[in-house]
mmCIF file of C-alpha atoms in Angstrom:
data_model
loop_
_atom_site.group_PDB
_atom_site.id
_atom_site.type_symbol
_atom_site.label_atom_id
_atom_site.label_comp_id
_atom_site.label_asym_id
_atom_site.label_seq_id
_atom_site.Cartn_x
_atom_site.Cartn_y
_atom_site.Cartn_z
ATOM 1 C CA MET L 22 0.000 0.000 0.000
ATOM 2 C CA ILE L 23 2.744 2.477 0.985
ATOM 3 C CA LYS L 24 4.612 1.715 -2.243
ATOM 4 C CA LYS L 25 1.497 2.427 -4.320
ATOM 5 C CA LEU L 26 0.868 5.755 -2.567
ATOM 6 C CA CYS L 27 4.517 6.751 -3.005
ATOM 7 C CA ILE L 28 4.397 5.949 -6.731
ATOM 8 C CA VAL L 29 1.334 8.165 -7.161
ATOM 9 C CA ALA L 30 2.966 11.016 -5.214
ATOM 10 C CA VAL L 31 6.127 10.829 -7.333
ATOM 11 C CA LEU L 32 4.100 10.834 -10.552
ATOM 12 C CA LEU L 33 2.105 13.867 -9.429
ATOM 13 C CA MET L 34 5.311 15.758 -8.665
ATOM 14 C CA ALA L 35 6.744 14.754 -12.046
ATOM 15 C CA VAL L 36 3.698 16.015 -13.903
ATOM 16 C CA LYS L 37 3.778 19.267 -11.944
ATOM 17 C CA GLY L 38 7.315 19.727 -13.245
ATOM 18 C CA LEU L 39 5.960 19.153 -16.749
ATOM 19 C CA ALA L 40 3.174 21.724 -16.315
ATOM 20 C CA GLN L 41 1.570 22.551 -19.624
ATOM 21 C CA GLU L 42 3.321 25.414 -21.376
ATOM 22 C CA GLY L 43 1.976 26.384 -24.737
ATOM 23 C CA ALA L 44 -0.218 23.275 -25.045
ATOM 24 C CA THR L 45 -1.926 24.760 -28.099
ATOM 25 C CA THR L 46 -0.992 26.259 -31.461
ATOM 26 C CA SER L 47 -4.007 28.557 -31.782
ATOM 27 C CA PRO L 48 -3.624 32.303 -32.468
ATOM 28 C CA TYR L 49 -6.877 32.766 -30.535
ATOM 29 C CA SER L 50 -5.002 31.763 -27.384
ATOM 30 C CA PHE L 51 -3.649 35.349 -27.347
ATOM 31 C CA TYR L 52 -6.949 36.630 -25.972
ATOM 32 C CA GLY L 53 -7.937 36.553 -22.317
ATOM 33 C CA VAL L 54 -5.936 33.887 -20.481
ATOM 34 C CA GLY L 55 -5.703 31.484 -23.404
ATOM 35 C CA ILE L 56 -7.823 28.728 -24.898
ATOM 36 C CA GLN L 57 -9.760 26.821 -22.253
ATOM 37 C CA GLN L 58 -8.596 23.216 -22.281
ATOM 38 C CA PHE L 59 -10.886 20.210 -22.075
ATOM 39 C CA ARG L 60 -10.696 19.113 -18.441
ATOM 40 C CA GLY L 61 -12.204 15.641 -18.697
ATOM 41 C CA THR L 62 -10.807 12.225 -19.503
ATOM 42 C CA VAL L 63 -10.250 10.738 -22.952
ATOM 43 C CA GLU L 64 -13.336 8.596 -22.358
ATOM 44 C CA SER L 65 -15.489 11.711 -21.860
ATOM 45 C CA LYS L 66 -13.887 13.481 -24.816
ATOM 46 C CA ALA L 67 -14.898 10.617 -27.108
ATOM 47 C CA MET L 68 -18.509 11.397 -26.166
ATOM 48 C CA ALA L 69 -18.125 15.121 -27.020
ATOM 49 C CA GLY L 70 -17.106 15.940 -23.447
ATOM 50 C CA MET L 71 -20.313 14.938 -21.677
ATOM 51 C CA GLN L 72 -20.332 14.780 -17.876
ATOM 52 C CA ILE L 73 -23.734 13.100 -17.387
ATOM 53 C CA TYR L 74 -22.644 9.460 -17.304
ATOM 54 C CA SER L 75 -20.645 7.880 -14.488
ATOM 55 C CA ASP L 76 -19.852 4.349 -13.320
ATOM 56 C CA SER L 77 -17.707 2.540 -10.772
ATOM 57 C CA ILE L 78 -14.554 1.967 -12.859
ATOM 58 C CA HIS L 79 -14.040 5.192 -14.853
ATOM 59 C CA LEU L 80 -13.235 8.643 -13.495
ATOM 60 C CA ASN L 81 -15.531 11.493 -14.465
ATOM 61 C CA LEU L 82 -13.348 14.553 -13.841
ATOM 62 C CA LEU L 83 -16.068 16.937 -15.023
ATOM 63 C CA ASN L 84 -18.624 16.441 -12.240
ATOM 64 C CA PRO L 85 -17.491 15.699 -8.647
ATOM 65 C CA ALA L 86 -20.868 14.126 -7.799
ATOM 66 C CA SER L 87 -19.868 11.103 -9.913
ATOM 67 C CA LEU L 88 -17.321 10.086 -7.238
ATOM 68 C CA SER L 89 -20.095 8.573 -5.137
ATOM 69 C CA LYS L 90 -20.068 5.622 -7.563
ATOM 70 C CA ILE L 91 -16.357 4.811 -7.275
ATOM 71 C CA LYS L 92 -15.923 1.284 -5.883
ATOM 72 C CA TYR L 93 -12.250 0.721 -6.744
ATOM 73 C CA THR L 94 -9.077 2.725 -6.436
ATOM 74 C CA THR L 95 -8.850 4.206 -9.923
ATOM 75 C CA PHE L 96 -5.749 5.757 -11.433
ATOM 76 C CA THR L 97 -5.993 7.488 -14.801
ATOM 77 C CA VAL L 98 -3.502 9.257 -17.033
ATOM 78 C CA GLY L 99 -4.027 10.700 -20.513
ATOM 79 C CA GLY L 100 -2.345 12.561 -23.340
ATOM 80 C CA ASN L 101 -3.160 14.056 -26.735
ATOM 81 C CA HIS L 102 -1.539 14.720 -30.101
ATOM 82 C CA GLN L 103 -2.990 17.483 -32.255
ATOM 83 C CA GLN L 104 -2.462 18.259 -35.943
ATOM 84 C CA VAL L 105 -3.666 21.713 -37.001
ATOM 85 C CA THR L 106 -4.094 23.347 -40.391
ATOM 86 C CA ALA L 107 -4.508 27.101 -39.959
ATOM 87 C CA LYS L 108 -5.579 29.156 -42.949
ATOM 88 C CA THR L 109 -6.559 32.678 -43.900
ATOM 89 C CA SER L 110 -8.164 33.793 -47.142
ATOM 90 C CA ASP L 111 -4.773 33.637 -48.902
ATOM 91 C CA ALA L 112 -2.378 31.478 -46.823
ATOM 92 C CA LYS L 113 -2.174 28.115 -45.061
ATOM 93 C CA GLU L 114 0.153 26.702 -42.386
ATOM 94 C CA ASN L 115 0.422 23.347 -40.577
ATOM 95 C CA ALA L 116 1.417 22.745 -36.975
ATOM 96 C CA SER L 117 1.357 19.932 -34.413
ATOM 97 C CA LYS L 118 1.528 19.552 -30.654
ATOM 98 C CA SER L 119 1.756 16.622 -28.244
ATOM 99 C CA THR L 120 0.697 17.132 -24.629
ATOM 100 C CA PHE L 121 0.456 15.244 -21.365
ATOM 101 C CA ASP L 122 -3.092 16.152 -20.377
ATOM 102 C CA TYR L 123 -4.000 14.880 -16.934
ATOM 103 C CA LEU L 124 -3.132 12.647 -14.034
ATOM 104 C CA ALA L 125 -5.665 11.742 -11.325
ATOM 105 C CA ILE L 126 -6.447 9.125 -8.717
ATOM 106 C CA ALA L 127 -9.724 8.348 -6.945
ATOM 107 C CA PHE L 128 -10.727 5.923 -4.222
ATOM 108 C CA PRO L 129 -13.759 5.127 -2.060
ATOM 109 C CA VAL L 130 -13.408 6.201 1.586
ATOM 110 C CA ALA L 131 -16.810 5.006 2.812
ATOM 111 C CA GLU L 132 -20.010 3.549 1.430
ATOM 112 C CA ASN L 133 -21.283 5.860 -1.339
ATOM 113 C CA LEU L 134 -18.444 8.360 -0.706
ATOM 114 C CA GLY L 135 -15.464 8.815 -3.019
ATOM 115 C CA VAL L 136 -12.646 11.343 -3.332
ATOM 116 C CA ASN L 137 -10.060 12.144 -5.973
ATOM 117 C CA PHE L 138 -7.193 14.514 -6.636
ATOM 118 C CA GLY L 139 -4.987 15.304 -9.581
ATOM 119 C CA LEU L 140 -3.451 17.801 -11.950
ATOM 120 C CA LEU L 141 -4.550 19.004 -15.382
ATOM 121 C CA PRO L 142 -4.248 22.027 -17.706
ATOM 122 C CA TYR L 143 -6.935 24.728 -17.421
ATOM 123 C CA THR L 144 -5.975 27.157 -20.195
ATOM 124 C CA ALA L 145 -3.178 27.174 -22.770
ATOM 125 C CA VAL L 146 -1.357 29.841 -24.773
ATOM 126 C CA GLY L 147 0.802 28.955 -27.762
ATOM 127 C CA TYR L 148 1.193 30.865 -31.018
ATOM 128 C CA ARG L 149 3.834 32.243 -33.385
ATOM 129 C CA LEU L 150 2.677 34.722 -36.012
ATOM 130 C CA ASN L 151 4.290 36.922 -38.666
ATOM 131 C CA ASP L 152 2.683 40.082 -40.037
ATOM 132 C CA ASP L 153 5.029 41.407 -42.707
ATOM 133 C CA THR L 154 4.745 44.227 -45.210
ATOM 134 C CA GLU L 155 7.159 45.441 -47.880
ATOM 135 C CA THR L 156 8.926 47.696 -45.375
ATOM 136 C CA THR L 157 8.297 46.196 -41.934
ATOM 137 C CA LEU L 158 8.589 42.878 -40.145
ATOM 138 C CA ASN L 159 6.321 42.080 -37.192
ATOM 139 C CA ARG L 160 6.611 38.856 -35.187
ATOM 140 C CA PHE L 161 4.288 37.837 -32.354
ATOM 141 C CA SER L 162 4.652 34.831 -30.064
ATOM 142 C CA GLY L 163 3.162 33.563 -26.839
ATOM 143 C CA ARG L 164 3.363 30.571 -24.533
ATOM 144 C CA GLY L 165 2.214 29.380 -21.141
ATOM 145 C CA GLY L 166 -1.170 28.879 -19.545
ATOM 146 C CA ILE L 167 -2.906 28.018 -16.306
ATOM 147 C CA ASN L 168 -2.673 24.616 -14.602
ATOM 148 C CA ARG L 169 -5.037 23.214 -11.998
ATOM 149 C CA VAL L 170 -4.503 21.091 -8.885
ATOM 150 C CA PHE L 171 -7.814 19.795 -7.557
ATOM 151 C CA LEU L 172 -9.350 17.825 -4.707
ATOM 152 C CA SER L 173 -12.918 16.533 -5.130
ATOM 153 C CA ALA L 174 -15.469 14.488 -3.215
ATOM 154 C CA GLY L 175 -18.873 13.022 -4.072
ATOM 155 C CA TYR L 176 -21.528 11.453 -1.844
ATOM 156 C CA GLU L 177 -24.864 9.751 -2.517
ATOM 157 C CA VAL L 178 -27.174 11.515 -0.041
ATOM 158 C CA VAL L 179 -30.270 9.468 -0.912
ATOM 159 C CA GLU L 180 -30.805 6.638 -3.357
ATOM 160 C CA GLY L 181 -30.160 7.927 -6.865
ATOM 161 C CA LEU L 182 -29.100 11.468 -5.821
ATOM 162 C CA SER L 183 -25.414 12.342 -5.479
ATOM 163 C CA LEU L 184 -23.814 15.673 -4.599
ATOM 164 C CA GLY L 185 -20.209 16.707 -5.130
ATOM 165 C CA LEU L 186 -17.718 19.473 -4.415
ATOM 166 C CA SER L 187 -14.375 20.206 -6.044
ATOM 167 C CA ALA L 188 -11.811 22.687 -4.714
ATOM 168 C CA ASN L 189 -8.957 23.737 -6.974
ATOM 169 C CA TYR L 190 -5.879 25.912 -7.024
ATOM 170 C CA ASN L 191 -4.998 27.422 -10.393
ATOM 171 C CA PHE L 192 -1.503 28.650 -11.188
ATOM 172 C CA GLY L 193 0.761 29.408 -14.134
ATOM 173 C CA ASN L 194 2.224 32.129 -16.275
ATOM 174 C CA ILE L 195 1.635 33.619 -19.700
ATOM 175 C CA GLN L 196 4.428 35.181 -21.756
ATOM 176 C CA ASN L 197 3.857 37.325 -24.854
ATOM 177 C CA SER L 198 6.474 38.819 -27.137
ATOM 178 C CA SER L 199 6.274 41.218 -30.094
ATOM 179 C CA LEU L 200 9.172 42.176 -32.373
ATOM 180 C CA ARG L 201 9.174 44.974 -34.949
ATOM 181 C CA THR L 202 11.805 46.034 -37.477
ATOM 182 C CA GLU L 203 11.702 48.441 -40.400
ATOM 183 C CA GLU L 204 13.533 48.518 -43.697
ATOM 184 C CA ASP L 205 16.826 50.470 -43.688
ATOM 185 C CA VAL L 206 16.731 50.653 -39.867
ATOM 186 C CA GLU L 207 19.639 48.820 -38.289
ATOM 187 C CA LEU L 208 17.987 47.950 -34.989
ATOM 188 C CA GLY L 209 14.579 46.632 -34.028
ATOM 189 C CA ALA L 210 12.360 46.874 -30.949
ATOM 190 C CA GLN L 211 10.996 44.018 -28.889
ATOM 191 C CA GLU L 212 8.384 44.077 -26.133
ATOM 192 C CA ARG L 213 8.019 41.188 -23.684
ATOM 193 C CA ASN L 214 5.109 40.793 -21.280
ATOM 194 C CA ARG L 215 4.784 38.204 -18.525
ATOM 195 C CA SER L 216 1.896 37.564 -16.152
ATOM 196 C CA ASP L 217 2.132 35.149 -13.213
ATOM 197 C CA LEU L 218 -1.405 34.022 -12.423
ATOM 198 C CA SER L 219 -2.947 32.325 -9.402
ATOM 199 C CA GLY L 220 -6.340 31.838 -7.832
ATOM 200 C CA PHE L 221 -8.669 29.435 -6.014
ATOM 201 C CA GLY L 222 -11.956 28.095 -7.359
ATOM 202 C CA PHE L 223 -14.814 25.723 -6.560
ATOM 203 C CA GLU L 224 -17.232 23.533 -8.492
ATOM 204 C CA LEU L 225 -20.565 22.174 -7.248
ATOM 205 C CA GLY L 226 -22.154 19.170 -8.936
ATOM 206 C CA ALA L 227 -25.201 16.938 -8.650
ATOM 207 C CA GLN L 228 -26.345 13.784 -10.424
ATOM 208 C CA TYR L 229 -29.676 11.986 -10.238
ATOM 209 C CA GLU L 230 -30.564 8.557 -11.653
ATOM 210 C CA ARG L 231 -33.767 6.541 -11.633
ATOM 211 C CA MET L 232 -35.210 3.584 -13.489
ATOM 212 C CA ILE L 233 -38.062 4.557 -15.813
ATOM 213 C CA THR L 234 -38.680 0.984 -17.021
ATOM 214 C CA ASP L 235 -37.343 -2.420 -15.965
ATOM 215 C CA LYS L 236 -34.167 -1.832 -18.000
ATOM 216 C CA LEU L 237 -34.132 1.818 -19.086
ATOM 217 C CA GLN L 238 -32.410 4.305 -16.767
ATOM 218 C CA LEU L 239 -32.773 8.096 -16.778
ATOM 219 C CA SER L 240 -29.675 10.127 -15.823
ATOM 220 C CA THR L 241 -29.471 13.865 -15.176
ATOM 221 C CA SER L 242 -26.650 16.102 -14.007
ATOM 222 C CA VAL L 243 -26.042 19.733 -13.139
ATOM 223 C CA LYS L 244 -22.859 21.616 -12.322
ATOM 224 C CA PHE L 245 -22.352 25.176 -11.165
ATOM 225 C CA VAL L 246 -18.964 26.880 -11.241
ATOM 226 C CA PRO L 247 -18.988 30.191 -9.339
ATOM 227 C CA SER L 248 -16.967 33.132 -10.560
ATOM 228 C CA ALA L 249 -13.336 32.843 -9.360
ATOM 229 C CA SER L 250 -10.929 35.664 -8.559
ATOM 230 C CA TYR L 251 -7.410 35.573 -9.987
ATOM 231 C CA SER L 252 -4.399 37.707 -9.252
ATOM 232 C CA SER L 253 -1.958 38.630 -12.007
ATOM 233 C CA GLU L 254 1.566 39.806 -11.219
ATOM 234 C CA ASN L 255 2.670 41.609 -14.371
ATOM 235 C CA GLU L 256 6.000 42.711 -15.768
ATOM 236 C CA ARG L 257 7.116 44.249 -19.062
ATOM 237 C CA GLN L 258 10.433 44.741 -20.844
ATOM 238 C CA ILE L 259 11.315 46.873 -23.846
ATOM 239 C CA SER L 260 14.501 45.904 -25.677
ATOM 240 C CA THR L 261 16.552 47.228 -28.560
ATOM 241 C CA VAL L 262 17.579 44.216 -30.646
ATOM 242 C CA GLN L 263 20.037 43.474 -33.424
ATOM 243 C CA PHE L 264 19.589 40.805 -36.092
ATOM 244 C CA SER L 265 22.280 38.304 -37.042
ATOM 245 C CA PRO L 266 22.680 36.956 -40.613
ATOM 246 C CA THR L 267 20.836 33.788 -39.507
ATOM 247 C CA GLY L 268 17.796 35.794 -38.392
ATOM 248 C CA ALA L 269 18.468 35.429 -34.662
ATOM 249 C CA THR L 270 18.167 38.460 -32.402
ATOM 250 C CA ALA L 271 20.374 39.771 -29.599
ATOM 251 C CA ASP L 272 19.306 42.289 -26.961
ATOM 252 C CA LEU L 273 21.512 45.375 -26.923
ATOM 253 C CA GLU L 274 19.640 47.355 -24.313
ATOM 254 C CA THR L 275 16.718 46.355 -22.089
ATOM 255 C CA GLU L 276 14.487 48.578 -19.984
ATOM 256 C CA GLU L 277 12.037 47.430 -17.330
ATOM 257 C CA ILE L 278 8.633 49.121 -17.639
ATOM 258 C CA ALA L 279 6.502 49.460 -14.525
ATOM 259 C CA VAL L 280 3.182 47.624 -14.962
ATOM 260 C CA ALA L 281 0.561 47.450 -12.247
ATOM 261 C CA ASP L 282 -0.495 44.084 -10.890
ATOM 262 C CA THR L 283 -4.124 43.316 -11.634
ATOM 263 C CA ASP L 284 -7.030 41.191 -10.434
ATOM 264 C CA PHE L 285 -9.749 39.744 -12.619
ATOM 265 C CA ASP L 286 -12.660 37.339 -12.299
ATOM 266 C CA PHE L 287 -12.995 34.160 -14.307
ATOM 267 C CA PRO L 288 -16.664 33.950 -15.324
ATOM 268 C CA ALA L 289 -19.222 31.640 -13.725
ATOM 269 C CA SER L 290 -20.787 28.766 -15.690
ATOM 270 C CA PHE L 291 -23.750 26.413 -15.432
ATOM 271 C CA THR L 292 -24.125 22.971 -17.048
ATOM 272 C CA PHE L 293 -27.223 20.805 -17.359
ATOM 273 C CA GLY L 294 -27.524 17.400 -19.027
ATOM 274 C CA VAL L 295 -29.964 14.528 -19.441
ATOM 275 C CA GLY L 296 -29.587 11.045 -20.899
ATOM 276 C CA VAL L 297 -31.067 7.554 -21.058
ATOM 277 C CA GLY L 298 -29.571 4.103 -21.389
ATOM 278 C CA VAL L 299 -29.367 0.480 -20.344
ATOM 279 C CA GLN L 300 -26.714 -0.232 -17.731
ATOM 280 C CA ASN L 301 -23.523 -1.805 -19.129
ATOM 281 C CA ASN L 302 -25.017 -1.789 -22.636
ATOM 282 C CA TRP L 303 -25.661 1.657 -24.114
ATOM 283 C CA PHE L 304 -26.177 5.305 -23.212
ATOM 284 C CA MET L 305 -27.065 8.526 -25.060
ATOM 285 C CA GLY L 306 -27.296 12.038 -23.670
ATOM 286 C CA VAL L 307 -27.393 15.761 -24.473
ATOM 287 C CA GLU L 308 -25.828 18.550 -22.454
ATOM 288 C CA SER L 309 -25.538 22.359 -22.477
ATOM 289 C CA THR L 310 -23.150 24.779 -20.772
ATOM 290 C CA PHE L 311 -23.556 28.526 -20.381
ATOM 291 C CA GLN L 312 -20.749 30.827 -19.240
ATOM 292 C CA GLN L 313 -20.953 34.516 -18.338
ATOM 293 C CA SER L 314 -17.987 35.525 -20.476
ATOM 294 C CA SER L 315 -19.411 38.935 -21.377
ATOM 295 C CA ASN L 316 -17.930 40.482 -18.208
ATOM 296 C CA PHE L 317 -14.469 38.998 -18.825
ATOM 297 C CA THR L 318 -11.515 41.359 -19.295
ATOM 298 C CA ASN L 319 -7.972 40.820 -20.482
ATOM 299 C CA ARG L 320 -5.450 40.297 -17.733
ATOM 300 C CA THR L 321 -3.216 43.365 -18.164
ATOM 301 C CA PHE L 322 -3.425 45.228 -21.498
ATOM 302 C CA ALA L 323 -6.276 46.411 -23.702
ATOM 303 C CA ILE L 324 -6.806 44.843 -27.137
ATOM 304 C CA GLU L 325 -8.431 46.674 -30.025
ATOM 305 C CA ASN L 326 -11.218 45.077 -32.092
ATOM 306 C CA VAL L 327 -11.757 42.363 -29.470
ATOM 307 C CA SER L 328 -14.670 41.897 -27.094
ATOM 308 C CA PHE L 329 -16.204 39.111 -25.038
ATOM 309 C CA LYS L 330 -19.782 37.846 -24.906
ATOM 310 C CA ASP L 331 -21.517 35.032 -23.048
ATOM 311 C CA ALA L 332 -20.300 31.606 -24.186
ATOM 312 C CA ALA L 333 -22.376 28.483 -24.768
ATOM 313 C CA GLN L 334 -21.788 24.815 -25.619
ATOM 314 C CA VAL L 335 -24.058 21.999 -26.763
ATOM 315 C CA ARG L 336 -22.892 18.360 -26.679
ATOM 316 C CA LEU L 337 -24.487 15.117 -27.849
ATOM 317 C CA GLY L 338 -22.837 11.764 -27.215
ATOM 318 C CA GLY L 339 -22.991 8.238 -25.936
ATOM 319 C CA PHE L 340 -21.537 4.725 -25.978
ATOM 320 C CA TYR L 341 -22.386 1.114 -26.856
ATOM 321 C CA ILE L 342 -21.044 -2.166 -25.415
ATOM 322 C CA PRO L 343 -22.211 -5.282 -27.303
ATOM 323 C CA LYS L 344 -21.783 -7.618 -24.293
ATOM 324 C CA TYR L 345 -19.687 -6.335 -21.380
ATOM 325 C CA ASN L 346 -19.311 -9.764 -19.684
ATOM 326 C CA SER L 347 -18.659 -11.883 -22.768
ATOM 327 C CA VAL L 348 -16.159 -14.677 -22.164
ATOM 328 C CA SER L 349 -15.979 -15.878 -25.761
ATOM 329 C CA SER L 350 -15.398 -12.627 -27.650
ATOM 330 C CA TYR L 351 -12.995 -9.826 -26.743
ATOM 331 C CA TRP L 352 -14.575 -7.521 -29.363
ATOM 332 C CA GLN L 353 -17.972 -7.708 -27.673
ATOM 333 C CA ARG L 354 -16.463 -6.308 -24.477
ATOM 334 C CA ILE L 355 -15.090 -3.209 -26.235
ATOM 335 C CA THR L 356 -16.820 0.114 -25.503
ATOM 336 C CA TYR L 357 -17.614 2.131 -28.649
ATOM 337 C CA ARG L 358 -18.076 5.887 -28.094
ATOM 338 C CA ALA L 359 -19.073 8.851 -30.280
ATOM 339 C CA GLY L 360 -20.048 12.503 -29.843
ATOM 340 C CA LEU L 361 -20.828 15.805 -31.517
ATOM 341 C CA ARG L 362 -20.350 19.306 -30.077
ATOM 342 C CA PHE L 363 -20.766 22.977 -30.966
ATOM 343 C CA GLU L 364 -19.335 25.869 -28.971
ATOM 344 C CA GLU L 365 -19.643 29.647 -28.988
ATOM 345 C CA THR L 366 -16.342 30.544 -27.329
ATOM 346 C CA GLY L 367 -17.430 34.049 -26.325
ATOM 347 C CA ILE L 368 -14.541 35.719 -28.197
ATOM 348 C CA VAL L 369 -15.491 38.337 -30.800
ATOM 349 C CA VAL L 370 -12.685 39.571 -33.073
ATOM 350 C CA SER L 371 -13.337 42.290 -35.659
ATOM 351 C CA ASN L 372 -17.082 41.733 -35.115
ATOM 352 C CA GLU L 373 -16.720 38.021 -35.975
ATOM 353 C CA ASP L 374 -17.804 35.367 -33.465
ATOM 354 C CA ILE L 375 -15.143 32.707 -32.876
ATOM 355 C CA ASN L 376 -17.032 29.412 -32.783
ATOM 356 C CA GLU L 377 -15.844 25.819 -32.525
ATOM 357 C CA PHE L 378 -17.201 22.507 -33.793
ATOM 358 C CA GLY L 379 -16.072 18.949 -33.134
ATOM 359 C CA ILE L 380 -17.028 15.348 -33.924
ATOM 360 C CA SER L 381 -15.393 12.478 -32.047
ATOM 361 C CA PHE L 382 -15.120 8.697 -31.974
ATOM 362 C CA GLY L 383 -13.420 6.383 -29.529
ATOM 363 C CA VAL L 384 -13.009 2.891 -28.115
ATOM 364 C CA GLY L 385 -12.383 1.498 -24.655
ATOM 365 C CA LEU L 386 -10.229 -1.620 -24.814
ATOM 366 C CA PRO L 387 -10.259 -4.045 -21.837
ATOM 367 C CA ALA L 388 -6.696 -4.516 -20.581
ATOM 368 C CA GLY L 389 -5.322 -7.274 -18.385
ATOM 369 C CA ARG L 390 -7.228 -9.717 -16.243
ATOM 370 C CA LYS L 391 -8.905 -7.074 -14.105
ATOM 371 C CA ILE L 392 -11.253 -4.222 -15.105
ATOM 372 C CA SER L 393 -8.581 -1.789 -16.277
ATOM 373 C CA ASN L 394 -8.830 -0.399 -19.799
ATOM 374 C CA LEU L 395 -7.001 1.461 -22.530
ATOM 375 C CA ASN L 396 -8.969 4.260 -24.214
ATOM 376 C CA LEU L 397 -8.417 5.808 -27.646
ATOM 377 C CA THR L 398 -10.151 8.848 -29.136
ATOM 378 C CA LEU L 399 -10.128 10.549 -32.527
ATOM 379 C CA GLU L 400 -11.655 14.014 -32.864
ATOM 380 C CA TYR L 401 -11.950 16.283 -35.894
ATOM 381 C CA GLY L 402 -12.885 19.912 -35.358
ATOM 382 C CA GLN L 403 -12.851 23.472 -36.618
ATOM 383 C CA ARG L 404 -12.340 26.814 -34.875
ATOM 384 C CA GLY L 405 -12.629 30.372 -36.168
ATOM 385 C CA THR L 406 -13.311 31.831 -39.595
ATOM 386 C CA THR L 407 -11.471 33.322 -42.563
ATOM 387 C CA ASN L 408 -13.816 36.324 -42.614
ATOM 388 C CA ALA L 409 -12.303 39.746 -41.805
ATOM 389 C CA ASN L 410 -8.839 38.336 -42.548
ATOM 390 C CA LEU L 411 -9.023 36.046 -39.503
ATOM 391 C CA VAL L 412 -7.707 32.513 -39.082
ATOM 392 C CA GLN L 413 -9.691 29.291 -39.429
ATOM 393 C CA GLU L 414 -8.217 26.221 -37.742
ATOM 394 C CA ASN L 415 -8.995 22.645 -38.764
ATOM 395 C CA PHE L 416 -7.665 20.253 -36.137
ATOM 396 C CA LEU L 417 -7.351 16.523 -35.581
ATOM 397 C CA ASN L 418 -6.904 15.264 -32.007
ATOM 398 C CA VAL L 419 -5.691 11.780 -31.167
ATOM 399 C CA GLY L 420 -6.102 10.994 -27.467
ATOM 400 C CA VAL L 421 -4.965 8.014 -25.411
ATOM 401 C CA SER L 422 -5.529 7.200 -21.749
ATOM 402 C CA LEU L 423 -4.994 4.363 -19.323
ATOM 403 C CA SER L 424 -7.485 3.679 -16.534
ATOM 404 C CA LEU L 425 -6.184 1.278 -13.861
ATOM 405 C CA ASN L 426 -8.448 -0.190 -11.193
ATOM 406 C CA ASP L 427 -7.512 -2.041 -8.029
ATOM 407 C CA LEU L 428 -8.683 -2.740 -4.467
ATOM 408 C CA TRP L 429 -6.291 -0.952 -2.108
ATOM 409 C CA PHE L 430 -8.045 -0.454 1.202
ATOM 410 C CA VAL L 431 -8.977 -4.056 1.997
ATOM 411 C CA LYS L 432 -8.362 -5.435 5.486
ATOM 412 C CA THR L 433 -6.417 -8.676 5.670
ATOM 413 C CA LYS L 434 -8.560 -11.459 7.203
ATOM 414 C CA PHE L 435 -5.765 -13.967 7.771
ATOM 415 C CA ASN L 436 -2.148 -13.571 8.793
#
């Protein structure tokens, strides 16, 4: 037991050292505090990111109420590889990114009571853009993001009704750089901005299930995320730079510019979902999220032609297992998942709404003699538009996760 707990602690520390930095290639990550990252497991992502469904062997990181169903110590880890084609009305570029997305462990502590903790990315910033004319060269880059450490608990208060609470600490930094040079001017100018961000937050969740026929089960879920306050410690540098023949730059003179530290609120959100299914056979659900992004402000500097409005998401997804307890066919024990989602991100650039669409498929492959499983997901999506000389991103995500289940806290009956 001690060895297992030590292994988990070491892994958590290792992942903290590998905190996500620039886990995206989107130019839209420049705005606000970056692109919000999907905070669920690969299994949930395969179903468009739904948080309605929960069971005893998979972690649902999206709704803490689901922890009331955990019957085994469950350890999960996941990662993602993304291929992106970004295009404007007259240009196209390709990029890719591989990330280590989450690490979490959950275990039952009493009947109908489960807890979990872990680490995952919350937002990500990562872009590198050129805006050149015949006489000037402008380069923009950014990296960083916010990471989240969380502790959650869920309890079934009465039969079919579970409540949950998640407390989290969010931390990270965002770094932006802009470089400008002009023709026939020997030196260029570079501005660097850095914001170190931190703040606490909470999430409240509830799930309710009841049988509506002998086999058919109705599942509902709600989650409320209150507005969270963040502090931003800001700094800025202005440098005179010189170019080398290879295109590299060297700072000749750097000046620190006083920038006030700021506070801002991350907007509140509300999620509601409903679904039906037959236990251990199939499930289908629909879910909506609304976020008060209209009162969001940038962390330290004003941006022209950009505003924020309330965000919304709609997700439809589910799974199918031919025969979960088949002893003659491995393929009948595989879980097949699929989902469809549409999102209004709340970002408005040059009067154009930045929306996102995604369609996903996945499988859960039984692994080993126990109830552990390997999960694979493929998602194709699109973000943005080429209108108003903006960027449209077509992306392909390939996700993989491992969910390990074991009985840890079992008293020995015989010596």
